[in-house]
């Protein structure tokens, strides 16, 4: 998703806790070890 669309979506969300992470060198699948670690950490923060 283009980052400008993602930013607009986050701004329109009703929840102020929404965050946006931009991974400039990430591929569509975010399947590298560092990408997976970032996803796991983001989910862990939601608990």
XYZ file of N, CA and C in Angstrom:
141
model
N 0.854 -1.162 0.000
C 0.000 0.000 0.000
C 0.905 1.230 0.000
N 0.625 2.198 -0.845
C 1.410 3.432 -0.823
C 1.340 4.096 0.560
N 2.463 4.612 1.017
C 2.523 5.146 2.383
C 1.551 6.302 2.589
N 1.280 7.064 1.557
C 0.342 8.189 1.721
C -1.073 7.692 2.031
N -1.468 6.599 1.403
C -2.785 6.011 1.699
C -2.823 5.474 3.123
N -1.749 4.810 3.516
C -1.690 4.257 4.872
C -1.758 5.376 5.906
N -1.053 6.464 5.673
C -1.070 7.593 6.596
C -2.471 8.197 6.688
N -3.137 8.356 5.572
C -4.502 8.893 5.577
C -5.443 7.969 6.343
N -5.273 6.669 6.184
C -6.115 5.711 6.896
C -5.918 5.827 8.400
N -4.675 5.898 8.844
C -4.391 6.008 10.280
C -4.976 7.298 10.839
N -4.900 8.370 10.091
C -5.461 9.643 10.555
C -6.975 9.569 10.707
N -7.628 8.767 9.869
C -9.091 8.661 9.898
C -9.613 7.671 10.930
N -8.750 6.865 11.513
C -9.201 5.890 12.506
C -9.666 6.596 13.769
N -10.688 6.050 14.391
C -11.252 6.662 15.596
C -10.372 6.449 16.823
N -9.502 5.472 16.790
C -8.672 5.129 17.945
C -7.335 5.868 17.880
N -7.051 6.662 18.893
C -5.804 7.431 18.930
C -4.573 6.558 19.157
N -4.769 5.298 19.500
C -3.636 4.402 19.743
C -3.074 3.802 18.457
N -3.684 4.092 17.327
C -3.229 3.538 16.051
C -1.831 4.052 15.728
N -1.010 3.173 15.219
C 0.340 3.547 14.809
C 0.588 3.070 13.387
N 1.553 3.677 12.753
C 1.938 3.305 11.396
C 3.437 3.080 11.381
N 3.843 1.930 10.907
C 5.264 1.619 10.749
C 5.560 1.508 9.264
N 6.565 2.230 8.829
C 6.972 2.175 7.428
C 8.301 1.443 7.354
N 8.315 0.362 6.600
C 9.529 -0.429 6.409
C 9.963 -0.188 4.967
N 10.875 0.734 4.788
C 11.203 1.216 3.441
C 11.783 0.137 2.536
N 12.473 -0.831 3.103
C 13.066 -1.869 2.262
C 12.332 -3.205 2.386
N 11.138 -3.176 2.973
C 10.373 -4.408 3.141
C 9.685 -4.812 1.846
N 9.627 -6.124 1.608
C 8.893 -6.590 0.440
C 7.423 -6.790 0.812
N 6.618 -7.172 -0.132
C 5.171 -7.286 0.090
C 4.833 -8.296 1.182
N 5.621 -9.361 1.301
C 5.305 -10.425 2.254
C 5.851 -10.166 3.648
N 6.807 -9.250 3.785
C 7.481 -9.027 5.073
C 7.918 -10.363 5.676
N 8.643 -11.139 4.896
C 8.993 -12.498 5.289
C 10.434 -12.653 5.775
N 11.211 -11.587 5.765
C 12.584 -11.693 6.280
C 12.544 -11.827 7.795
N 13.607 -12.370 8.356
C 13.657 -12.575 9.807
C 13.386 -11.282 10.571
N 13.989 -10.170 10.136
C 13.802 -8.908 10.854
C 12.373 -8.382 10.707
N 11.735 -8.662 9.580
C 10.342 -8.242 9.392
C 9.414 -9.040 10.296
N 9.640 -10.345 10.361
C 8.822 -11.203 11.220
C 9.000 -10.811 12.680
N 10.226 -10.513 13.080
C 10.479 -10.081 14.457
C 9.726 -8.791 14.760
N 9.684 -7.879 13.809
C 8.956 -6.621 14.006
C 7.459 -6.872 14.154
N 6.917 -7.773 13.341
C 5.495 -8.108 13.428
C 5.158 -8.755 14.766
N 6.006 -9.669 15.211
C 5.785 -10.328 16.500
C 5.826 -9.308 17.633
N 6.776 -8.388 17.589
C 6.880 -7.356 18.626
C 5.649 -6.450 18.621
N 5.138 -6.121 17.444
C 3.951 -5.265 17.357
C 2.733 -5.958 17.958
N 2.585 -7.240 17.690
C 1.458 -7.984 18.259
C 1.614 -8.097 19.770
N 2.833 -8.320 20.241
C 3.078 -8.433 21.685
C 2.719 -7.137 22.407
N 2.923 -5.997 21.773
C 2.586 -4.709 22.389
C 1.083 -4.517 22.537
N 0.287 -5.249 21.772
C -1.169 -5.107 21.822
C -1.779 -5.793 23.032
N -1.051 -6.663 23.670
C -1.591 -7.426 24.810
C -1.776 -6.559 26.021
